[in-house]
Tab-separated table of C-alpha atoms and ligand atoms in Angstrom:
chain	number	residue	atom	x	y	z
W	12	UNK	CA	102.940	43.996	-14.167
W	13	UNK	CA	105.211	44.790	-17.033
W	14	UNK	CA	103.335	46.494	-19.805
W	15	UNK	CA	100.437	44.146	-20.180
W	16	UNK	CA	98.655	45.212	-23.299
W	17	UNK	CA	95.641	44.357	-25.313
W	18	UNK	CA	95.326	44.155	-29.011
W	19	UNK	CA	92.036	45.912	-29.320
W	20	UNK	CA	90.462	44.372	-32.371
W	21	UNK	CA	87.459	46.616	-32.168
W	22	UNK	CA	89.378	49.852	-32.206
W	23	UNK	CA	87.921	52.168	-34.755
W	24	UNK	CA	90.122	54.269	-37.016
W	25	UNK	CA	92.170	56.468	-34.792
W	26	UNK	CA	94.132	58.973	-36.781
W	27	UNK	CA	97.851	58.881	-36.163
W	28	UNK	CA	100.568	61.414	-36.405
W	29	UNK	CA	102.664	59.013	-38.428
W	30	UNK	CA	103.495	61.527	-41.125
W	31	UNK	CA	104.815	63.720	-38.332
W	32	UNK	CA	107.893	61.645	-37.663
W	33	UNK	CA	110.496	60.808	-40.214
W	34	UNK	CA	114.181	60.148	-40.456
W	35	UNK	CA	115.400	63.369	-41.965
W	36	UNK	CA	118.909	61.982	-42.459
W	37	UNK	CA	117.630	59.925	-45.399
W	38	UNK	CA	116.693	61.722	-48.577
W	39	UNK	CA	116.120	59.996	-51.848
W	40	UNK	CA	116.991	61.540	-55.218
W	41	UNK	CA	114.010	61.892	-57.572
W	42	UNK	CA	115.622	59.870	-60.359
W	43	UNK	CA	116.015	56.633	-58.353
W	44	UNK	CA	114.142	53.715	-59.930
W	45	UNK	CA	112.015	51.941	-57.392
W	46	UNK	CA	111.036	48.292	-57.431
W	47	UNK	CA	108.115	47.178	-55.352
W	48	UNK	CA	108.882	44.112	-53.257
W	49	UNK	CA	106.390	42.449	-50.999
W	50	UNK	CA	107.851	42.139	-47.507
W	51	UNK	CA	107.271	38.705	-46.033
W	52	UNK	CA	109.182	37.167	-43.161
W	53	UNK	CA	110.858	34.786	-45.650
W	54	UNK	CA	112.268	37.509	-47.838
W	55	UNK	CA	113.176	39.612	-44.810
W	56	UNK	CA	115.166	36.794	-43.228
W	57	UNK	CA	116.579	35.326	-46.455
W	58	UNK	CA	119.838	37.242	-46.740
W	59	UNK	CA	120.456	37.660	-43.071
W	60	UNK	CA	122.649	35.835	-40.645
W	61	UNK	CA	121.149	33.050	-38.590
W	62	UNK	CA	121.445	34.649	-35.192
W	63	UNK	CA	121.478	32.624	-31.962
W	64	UNK	CA	122.536	32.972	-28.307
W	65	UNK	CA	126.238	32.497	-29.244
W	66	UNK	CA	126.186	35.795	-31.100
W	67	UNK	CA	125.848	37.654	-27.802
W	68	UNK	CA	128.254	38.058	-24.907
W	69	UNK	CA	126.466	38.518	-21.589
W	70	UNK	CA	127.626	41.671	-19.810
W	71	UNK	CA	125.194	42.526	-17.012
W	72	UNK	CA	121.838	41.520	-15.523
W	73	UNK	CA	119.264	44.331	-15.914
W	74	UNK	CA	116.146	42.554	-14.629
W	75	UNK	CA	114.979	39.176	-13.454
W	76	UNK	CA	111.646	37.516	-12.781
W	77	UNK	CA	109.724	34.272	-12.689
W	78	UNK	CA	109.602	33.955	-16.488
W	79	UNK	CA	113.095	34.965	-17.380
W	80	UNK	CA	115.799	37.597	-17.347
W	81	UNK	CA	116.894	40.708	-19.143
W	82	UNK	CA	120.630	41.124	-19.843
W	83	UNK	CA	122.815	43.813	-21.249
W	84	UNK	CA	124.746	42.060	-24.028
W	85	UNK	CA	127.337	42.752	-26.699
W	86	UNK	CA	126.948	41.322	-30.192
W	87	UNK	CA	130.187	39.489	-30.946
W	88	UNK	CA	129.574	38.108	-34.443
W	89	UNK	CA	128.220	39.303	-37.763
W	90	UNK	CA	126.366	42.525	-38.457
W	91	UNK	CA	126.633	45.212	-35.788
W	92	UNK	CA	129.399	43.287	-34.033
W	93	UNK	CA	130.509	45.200	-30.940
W	94	UNK	CA	127.202	46.953	-30.435
W	95	UNK	CA	125.411	46.816	-27.077
W	96	UNK	CA	121.824	45.504	-26.803
W	97	UNK	CA	119.307	44.371	-24.209
W	98	UNK	CA	118.486	40.654	-24.424
W	99	UNK	CA	115.243	39.363	-22.946
W	100	UNK	CA	115.334	35.614	-22.324
W	101	UNK	CA	112.098	33.798	-21.547
W	102	UNK	CA	111.603	30.181	-20.499
W	103	UNK	CA	109.118	28.472	-22.803
W	104	UNK	CA	108.221	25.840	-20.208
W	105	UNK	CA	107.097	28.556	-17.749
W	106	UNK	CA	105.096	30.456	-20.347
W	107	UNK	CA	103.186	27.548	-21.887
W	108	UNK	CA	101.700	26.723	-18.470
W	109	UNK	CA	99.362	29.660	-18.867
W	110	UNK	CA	97.385	30.459	-22.023
W	111	UNK	CA	97.298	34.185	-21.258
W	112	UNK	CA	101.066	34.332	-20.775
W	113	UNK	CA	101.574	32.470	-24.041
W	114	UNK	CA	99.314	34.944	-25.845
W	115	UNK	CA	101.098	37.917	-24.251
W	116	UNK	CA	104.513	36.591	-25.270
W	117	UNK	CA	103.482	36.053	-28.883
W	118	UNK	CA	101.762	39.416	-28.960
W	119	UNK	CA	104.820	41.225	-27.564
W	120	UNK	CA	106.960	39.845	-30.366
W	121	UNK	CA	104.303	40.799	-32.961
W	122	UNK	CA	103.720	44.276	-31.547
W	123	UNK	CA	107.426	45.018	-31.470
W	124	UNK	CA	107.738	43.935	-35.102
W	125	UNK	CA	104.748	46.008	-36.212
W	126	UNK	CA	105.330	49.136	-34.219
W	127	UNK	CA	108.137	51.524	-35.099
W	128	UNK	CA	108.115	54.807	-33.258
W	129	UNK	CA	110.764	57.151	-31.858
W	130	UNK	CA	109.416	56.658	-28.319
W	131	UNK	CA	108.867	52.885	-28.422
W	132	UNK	CA	111.717	50.389	-27.968
W	133	UNK	CA	113.137	48.866	-31.176
W	134	UNK	CA	113.272	45.106	-31.689
W	135	UNK	CA	116.346	44.005	-33.644
W	136	UNK	CA	116.136	40.209	-33.568
W	137	UNK	CA	113.947	37.447	-32.197
W	138	UNK	CA	115.029	33.790	-32.096
W	139	UNK	CA	114.503	30.641	-30.062
W	140	UNK	CA	116.232	27.523	-28.834
W	141	UNK	CA	114.533	24.320	-27.647
W	142	UNK	CA	113.717	25.774	-24.239
W	143	UNK	CA	113.931	29.544	-24.572
W	144	UNK	CA	112.735	32.594	-26.453
W	145	UNK	CA	115.088	35.513	-27.100
W	146	UNK	CA	114.320	39.132	-27.945
W	147	UNK	CA	117.203	41.438	-28.850
W	148	UNK	CA	116.145	45.013	-28.159
W	149	UNK	CA	117.930	48.342	-28.302
W	150	UNK	CA	119.780	49.040	-25.044
W	151	UNK	CA	118.288	51.964	-23.149
W	152	UNK	CA	121.095	53.270	-20.983
W	153	UNK	CA	119.065	56.049	-19.334
W	154	UNK	CA	117.234	53.512	-17.140
W	155	UNK	CA	113.714	53.946	-15.802
W	156	UNK	CA	112.041	57.360	-15.717
W	157	UNK	CA	111.088	56.227	-12.208
W	158	UNK	CA	114.763	56.608	-11.141
W	159	UNK	CA	114.830	60.218	-12.331
W	160	UNK	CA	111.519	60.917	-10.609
W	161	UNK	CA	112.813	59.385	-7.366
W	162	UNK	CA	115.948	61.516	-7.594
W	163	UNK	CA	114.032	64.753	-8.157
W	164	UNK	CA	111.036	64.061	-5.913
W	165	UNK	CA	108.745	65.992	-8.214
W	166	UNK	CA	109.158	67.442	-11.696
W	167	UNK	CA	108.723	71.073	-12.694
W	168	UNK	CA	105.735	71.508	-15.020
W	169	UNK	CA	108.017	72.079	-18.061
W	170	UNK	CA	109.795	68.792	-17.387
W	171	UNK	CA	106.540	66.884	-16.897
W	172	UNK	CA	105.177	68.502	-20.058
W	173	UNK	CA	108.123	67.169	-22.109
W	174	UNK	CA	107.881	63.574	-20.811
W	175	UNK	CA	104.084	63.485	-20.978
W	176	UNK	CA	104.227	64.871	-24.531
W	177	UNK	CA	106.561	62.094	-25.736
W	178	UNK	CA	104.450	59.460	-23.934
W	179	UNK	CA	101.250	60.806	-25.539
W	180	UNK	CA	102.835	60.439	-28.994
W	181	UNK	CA	103.856	56.822	-28.239
W	182	UNK	CA	100.405	55.905	-26.848
W	183	UNK	CA	98.647	57.631	-29.757
W	184	UNK	CA	100.739	55.558	-32.166
W	185	UNK	CA	99.921	52.303	-30.334
W	186	UNK	CA	96.210	53.174	-30.352
W	187	UNK	CA	96.279	53.914	-34.075
W	188	UNK	CA	97.604	50.357	-34.495
W	189	UNK	CA	94.800	48.922	-32.367
W	190	UNK	CA	97.040	48.350	-29.341
W	191	UNK	CA	96.191	49.373	-25.770
W	192	UNK	CA	99.281	49.599	-23.510
W	193	UNK	CA	97.202	49.119	-20.334
W	194	UNK	CA	99.964	49.365	-17.774
W	195	UNK	CA	101.566	52.778	-18.034
W	196	UNK	CA	103.548	53.579	-14.873
W	197	UNK	CA	106.964	55.084	-14.108
W	198	UNK	CA	108.693	51.655	-13.920
W	199	UNK	CA	107.673	50.815	-17.491
W	200	UNK	CA	108.932	54.038	-18.993
W	201	UNK	CA	112.608	54.021	-19.927
W	202	UNK	CA	114.995	56.712	-21.116
W	203	UNK	CA	117.535	56.339	-23.912
W	204	UNK	CA	121.079	57.721	-23.729
W	205	UNK	CA	119.872	61.171	-24.740
W	206	UNK	CA	117.082	61.232	-22.176
W	207	UNK	CA	114.175	60.625	-24.580
W	208	UNK	CA	111.247	58.431	-23.571
W	209	UNK	CA	111.019	54.777	-24.682
W	210	UNK	CA	108.086	52.555	-23.805
W	211	UNK	CA	109.288	48.984	-23.180
W	212	UNK	CA	107.975	45.779	-21.651
W	213	UNK	CA	105.018	44.892	-23.804
W	214	UNK	CA	104.970	41.380	-22.424
W	215	UNK	CA	104.524	39.413	-19.276
W	216	UNK	CA	104.273	40.354	-15.652
W	217	UNK	CA	107.705	40.592	-14.107
W	218	UNK	CA	106.418	38.444	-11.279
W	219	UNK	CA	103.950	35.644	-11.722
W	220	UNK	CA	101.103	35.990	-9.290
W	221	UNK	CA	98.228	33.757	-10.246
W	222	UNK	CA	96.556	32.955	-6.980
W	223	UNK	CA	93.153	33.896	-8.333
W	224	UNK	CA	92.162	36.274	-5.553
W	225	UNK	CA	90.462	39.485	-6.626
W	226	UNK	CA	93.131	41.887	-5.451
W	227	UNK	CA	96.079	39.760	-6.567
W	228	UNK	CA	94.973	39.034	-10.092
W	229	UNK	CA	96.876	42.176	-11.047
W	230	UNK	CA	100.576	41.833	-10.517
W	231	UNK	CA	102.795	44.748	-9.599
W	232	UNK	CA	101.719	48.321	-9.074
W	233	UNK	CA	98.009	49.040	-9.451
W	234	UNK	CA	98.134	52.732	-8.500
W	235	UNK	CA	98.032	53.868	-12.140
W	236	UNK	CA	95.248	51.522	-13.293
W	237	UNK	CA	91.888	52.835	-14.482
W	238	UNK	CA	88.752	51.979	-12.431
W	239	UNK	CA	87.232	49.971	-15.307
W	240	UNK	CA	90.295	47.676	-15.424
W	241	UNK	CA	90.108	47.047	-11.673
W	242	UNK	CA	86.379	46.249	-11.822
W	243	UNK	CA	86.849	44.248	-15.027
W	244	UNK	CA	83.843	45.960	-16.496
W	245	UNK	CA	85.243	46.068	-20.027
W	246	UNK	CA	87.734	48.619	-21.188
W	247	UNK	CA	89.096	50.391	-24.238
W	248	UNK	CA	92.024	52.684	-25.095
W	249	UNK	CA	90.728	55.328	-22.630
W	250	UNK	CA	92.448	53.292	-19.858
W	251	UNK	CA	95.795	54.578	-21.111
W	252	UNK	CA	94.631	58.190	-20.748
W	253	UNK	CA	93.627	57.518	-17.130
W	254	UNK	CA	97.110	56.122	-16.457
W	255	UNK	CA	98.602	59.191	-18.117
W	256	UNK	CA	96.591	61.346	-15.702
W	257	UNK	CA	97.801	59.304	-12.706
W	258	UNK	CA	101.377	59.570	-13.964
W	259	UNK	CA	101.025	63.330	-14.455
W	260	UNK	CA	99.713	63.682	-10.902
W	261	UNK	CA	102.627	61.598	-9.596
W	262	UNK	CA	105.201	63.646	-11.528
W	263	UNK	CA	103.873	66.911	-10.125
W	264	UNK	CA	102.956	65.997	-6.558
W	265	UNK	CA	105.319	63.160	-5.603
W	266	UNK	CA	102.840	60.301	-5.406
W	267	UNK	CA	100.002	58.786	-7.456
W	268	UNK	CA	96.510	60.275	-6.914
W	269	UNK	CA	95.042	57.363	-4.947
W	270	UNK	CA	97.259	55.559	-2.466
W	271	UNK	CA	96.576	53.536	0.675
W	272	UNK	CA	98.341	51.092	2.965
W	273	UNK	CA	97.229	48.027	1.030
W	274	UNK	CA	95.999	47.024	-2.414
W	275	UNK	CA	92.371	46.576	-1.448
W	276	UNK	CA	92.161	50.065	0.050
W	277	UNK	CA	94.016	51.524	-2.934
W	278	UNK	CA	91.497	49.935	-5.309
W	279	UNK	CA	88.630	51.319	-3.173
W	280	UNK	CA	90.101	54.802	-3.437
W	281	UNK	CA	90.620	54.578	-7.207
W	282	UNK	CA	86.984	53.494	-7.588
W	283	UNK	CA	85.346	55.870	-5.116
W	284	UNK	CA	87.625	58.600	-3.826
W	285	UNK	CA	87.280	62.180	-5.022
W	286	UNK	CA	90.380	63.614	-6.652
W	287	UNK	CA	92.283	66.036	-4.457
W	288	UNK	CA	94.473	68.537	-6.304
W	289	UNK	CA	97.098	70.645	-4.527
W	290	UNK	CA	96.816	74.425	-4.837
W	291	UNK	CA	100.332	74.919	-6.163
W	292	UNK	CA	99.556	73.323	-9.537
W	293	UNK	CA	98.797	75.720	-12.395
W	294	UNK	CA	95.212	76.052	-13.603
W	295	UNK	CA	96.088	74.237	-16.853
W	296	UNK	CA	97.737	71.316	-15.042
W	297	UNK	CA	94.793	70.933	-12.650
W	298	UNK	CA	92.307	71.088	-15.511
W	299	UNK	CA	94.137	68.419	-17.554
W	300	UNK	CA	94.558	66.043	-14.580
W	301	UNK	CA	90.856	66.410	-13.746
W	302	UNK	CA	89.840	65.638	-17.332
W	303	UNK	CA	92.125	62.585	-17.557
W	304	UNK	CA	91.111	61.179	-14.172
W	305	UNK	CA	87.392	60.979	-14.949
W	306	UNK	CA	86.175	57.694	-13.452
W	307	UNK	CA	83.643	57.338	-16.250
W	308	UNK	CA	85.738	56.479	-19.319
W	309	UNK	CA	83.239	57.961	-21.766
W	310	UNK	CA	83.735	61.382	-20.152
W	311	UNK	CA	87.533	61.104	-20.099
W	312	UNK	CA	89.669	63.354	-22.318
W	313	UNK	CA	91.091	61.223	-25.148
W	314	UNK	CA	88.115	58.838	-25.242
W	315	UNK	CA	86.653	60.358	-28.419
W	316	UNK	CA	87.574	59.167	-31.905
W	317	UNK	CA	90.229	61.857	-32.024
W	318	UNK	CA	92.124	59.993	-29.261
W	319	UNK	CA	95.418	61.753	-28.407
W	320	UNK	CA	94.585	64.800	-30.573
W	321	UNK	CA	92.178	66.014	-27.873
W	322	UNK	CA	94.913	65.780	-25.243
W	323	UNK	CA	97.578	67.374	-27.446
W	324	UNK	CA	95.265	70.338	-27.923
W	325	UNK	CA	94.871	70.994	-24.162
W	326	UNK	CA	96.289	74.358	-22.958
W	327	UNK	CA	98.759	72.511	-20.670
W	328	UNK	CA	100.690	71.638	-23.845
W	329	UNK	CA	100.414	75.081	-25.439
W	330	UNK	CA	104.176	75.609	-25.646
W	331	UNK	CA	104.802	72.221	-27.307
W	332	UNK	CA	105.631	72.064	-30.995
W	333	UNK	CA	104.458	68.495	-31.661
W	334	UNK	CA	106.369	68.201	-34.947
W	335	UNK	CA	109.639	69.123	-33.209
W	336	UNK	CA	108.854	66.788	-30.309
W	337	UNK	CA	108.224	63.688	-32.456
W	338	UNK	CA	111.402	64.373	-34.436
W	339	UNK	CA	113.454	64.629	-31.232
W	340	UNK	CA	114.250	68.248	-31.887
W	341	UNK	CA	113.350	69.191	-28.317
W	342	UNK	CA	116.192	68.878	-25.796
W	343	UNK	CA	115.289	66.418	-22.979
W	344	UNK	CA	115.232	67.960	-19.477
W	345	UNK	CA	117.783	65.501	-18.069
W	346	UNK	CA	120.670	63.974	-19.972
W	347	UNK	CA	121.738	60.691	-18.329
W	348	UNK	CA	125.307	60.914	-16.993
W	349	UNK	CA	126.953	58.050	-18.866
W	350	UNK	CA	130.613	57.031	-19.249
W	351	UNK	CA	130.220	54.743	-22.277
W	352	UNK	CA	127.745	52.821	-24.463
W	353	UNK	CA	127.643	50.036	-21.907
W	354	UNK	CA	127.237	52.160	-18.777
W	355	UNK	CA	124.779	50.514	-16.337
W	356	UNK	CA	124.919	53.193	-13.637
W	357	UNK	CA	121.222	54.023	-14.168
W	358	UNK	CA	120.132	50.492	-13.214
W	359	UNK	CA	119.433	48.923	-9.882
W	360	UNK	CA	122.543	47.345	-8.326
W	361	UNK	CA	120.323	44.541	-6.990
W	362	UNK	CA	120.504	43.279	-10.587
W	363	UNK	CA	123.704	44.724	-12.007
W	364	UNK	CA	125.844	43.183	-9.226
W	365	UNK	CA	124.689	39.682	-10.158
W	366	UNK	CA	126.855	37.468	-12.339
W	367	UNK	CA	125.154	37.224	-15.736
W	368	UNK	CA	124.342	33.608	-16.627
W	369	UNK	CA	121.919	32.247	-19.181
W	370	UNK	CA	121.596	28.668	-17.986
W	371	UNK	CA	121.497	26.177	-20.861
W	372	UNK	CA	117.959	24.935	-21.395
W	373	UNK	CA	117.364	22.727	-24.352
W	374	UNK	CA	114.354	21.009	-22.889
W	375	UNK	CA	112.314	19.851	-25.802
W	376	UNK	CA	108.677	20.628	-25.380
W	377	UNK	CA	105.862	18.582	-26.819
W	378	UNK	CA	104.996	19.055	-30.475
W	379	UNK	CA	101.976	21.238	-29.824
W	380	UNK	CA	103.924	23.498	-27.414
W	381	UNK	CA	106.694	23.766	-29.989
W	382	UNK	CA	104.137	24.964	-32.537
W	383	UNK	CA	103.026	27.649	-30.090
W	384	UNK	CA	106.162	29.612	-30.848
W	385	UNK	CA	106.439	28.867	-34.570
W	386	UNK	CA	107.312	32.010	-36.519
W	387	UNK	CA	108.975	33.707	-33.550
W	388	UNK	CA	112.213	34.308	-35.445
W	389	UNK	CA	112.687	37.837	-36.741
W	390	UNK	CA	115.340	40.154	-38.130
W	391	UNK	CA	114.566	43.867	-38.284
W	392	UNK	CA	114.705	45.551	-41.701
W	393	UNK	CA	117.219	48.004	-40.210
W	394	UNK	CA	119.590	45.096	-39.501
W	395	UNK	CA	119.343	43.997	-43.140
W	396	UNK	CA	120.126	47.536	-44.273
W	397	UNK	CA	123.231	47.549	-42.143
W	398	UNK	CA	124.247	44.159	-43.580
W	399	UNK	CA	123.988	45.542	-47.100
W	400	UNK	CA	126.144	48.498	-46.181
W	401	UNK	CA	128.765	46.237	-44.570
W	402	UNK	CA	128.179	48.191	-41.402
W	403	UNK	CA	129.913	47.030	-38.271
W	404	UNK	CA	130.661	48.399	-34.848
W	405	UNK	CA	134.191	47.709	-33.697
W	406	UNK	CA	134.267	46.050	-30.278
W	407	UNK	CA	135.786	48.397	-27.724
W	408	UNK	CA	137.788	47.722	-24.627
W	409	UNK	CA	135.387	47.421	-21.755
W	410	UNK	CA	135.946	50.139	-19.149
W	411	UNK	CA	135.604	49.380	-15.457
W	412	UNK	CA	131.902	49.512	-14.717
W	413	UNK	CA	130.667	52.085	-12.266
W	414	UNK	CA	127.787	50.959	-10.124
W	415	UNK	CA	125.037	53.175	-8.971
W	416	UNK	CA	126.022	53.997	-5.433
W	417	UNK	CA	123.012	55.746	-4.038
W	418	UNK	CA	119.812	53.791	-3.452
W	419	UNK	CA	116.505	55.291	-4.501
W	420	UNK	CA	115.872	58.290	-2.283
W	421	UNK	CA	112.615	58.114	-0.364
W	422	UNK	CA	111.963	61.856	-0.633
W	423	UNK	CA	108.858	61.396	-2.773
W	424	UNK	CA	106.860	59.777	-0.024
W	425	UNK	CA	103.793	61.634	1.133
W	426	UNK	CA	104.762	65.014	-0.336
W	427	UNK	CA	101.088	65.460	-0.893
W	428	UNK	CA	98.468	62.949	0.081
W	429	UNK	CA	94.780	62.599	-0.458
W	430	UNK	CA	93.246	63.749	2.826
W	431	UNK	CA	90.707	61.465	4.531
W	432	UNK	CA	88.110	64.241	4.315
W	433	UNK	CA	88.073	64.006	0.528
W	434	UNK	CA	87.109	60.328	0.554
L	516	FS9	N1	117.433	48.413	-22.141
L	516	FS9	C1	117.671	48.472	-20.838
L	516	FS9	N2	116.790	48.043	-19.899
L	516	FS9	C2	115.612	47.508	-20.260
L	516	FS9	N3	114.756	47.088	-19.272
L	516	FS9	C3	113.331	46.894	-19.468
L	516	FS9	C4	112.920	45.565	-18.912
L	516	FS9	C5	113.316	45.465	-17.465
L	516	FS9	C6	112.986	44.123	-16.837
L	516	FS9	O1	113.532	43.854	-15.821
L	516	FS9	N4	112.122	43.281	-17.406
L	516	FS9	C7	111.863	42.023	-16.890
L	516	FS9	C8	111.340	41.045	-17.723
L	516	FS9	C9	111.172	39.769	-17.222
L	516	FS9	C10	110.734	38.681	-18.094
L	516	FS9	F1	110.429	37.641	-17.406
L	516	FS9	F2	109.670	39.044	-18.803
L	516	FS9	F3	111.718	38.401	-18.898
L	516	FS9	C11	111.441	39.440	-15.923
L	516	FS9	C12	111.929	40.416	-15.119
L	516	FS9	C13	112.156	41.689	-15.598
L	516	FS9	C14	114.820	45.641	-17.355
L	516	FS9	C15	115.229	46.939	-17.917
L	516	FS9	C16	115.322	47.423	-21.627
L	516	FS9	N5	114.275	46.951	-22.318
L	516	FS9	C17	114.551	47.128	-23.603
L	516	FS9	N6	115.755	47.703	-23.759
L	516	FS9	C18	116.270	47.887	-22.541
């Protein structure tokens, strides 16, 4: 499932580290006169271009599923002409069939507008045609963190510490906005061109599996899901800290903490199996994993009002300067090897080899379905700033694309497994 999230309306005040991150390239002189302007979608969109599918040239397919596709595109008109983006295209007719999917789609667009964070993907534009919804997102050329993890097998503790630190800051920020990510796993964590973390996919399942059976009501990987999600016994933001623990275990041992040959057995293990920690982990790593993988969410580290602050203060992160980390002043452990802005070598060739086509779909839906997506259109304030400055990226000649030659290496399998005796 791709980043299914909840907007947790009951979330209490969770303090955020918002003042920690800032764009230090912008400084304002003291004598500048300021005018207060209320930001509404009307005034935000007023002076901007009316962007549509024609503004984007399709370059490559990055992902595909039952609801739509994700393309790498180049903007070919107006502001930021020549710049590369990711374009998510969703079929309205597919989405409106299911009330939950409709809610998730609307929420993704709203979350991406609300949330600005260095480690969360940026939304630049949102628009729609009769049959489709479009999100224009920053292009993340580093690909999935999963790819890097597959390549390395396991991460050194310093490497894991860096990635986990950036993820904690992103999750803490979501929580402080009342949002639970709910589906943290290596496939949903992307890297930008510098190798920094970006959480993406706040929307639908990549596949649509709605057969109603208990084990298949969750689509995609379940290995990182908290017990209380799997039992549907009510959950809160502590589910994200469980997933962080499962991810940490995976990064350091080569597989998630509870795995089995099928989904039912995996769920059984997540619910009942005792955690088995390999000896080679440091005391601090073992202690943090144990505290994050508490089956009872009220006992889990991060479940208190302090949220991520409790995790940030754990000795495992003692060498992290959180201010430097949030301001991207810490060098990422791996810098993606990229030839150009449009390099797709970090993506799966199963997708990138496909011919990119966005089939025309101007199906007109019924009036009530049409209303479902009213107010979807959006232009980011950063785009308007660039318009004011007359900013434009010159289109470049497109170099010959290099495809990723090697498939994912299977060297992470069963490096360390939960022994039957511990269950
Ligand atoms: N830059 C590069 N890659 C991004 N990806 C994140 C999403 C990935 C994906 O395949 N998503 C996906 C979505 C659907 C849906 F139906 F919802 F449209 C179906 C199938 C797959 C692809 C890689 C990315 N995201 C933001 N910037 C990015």
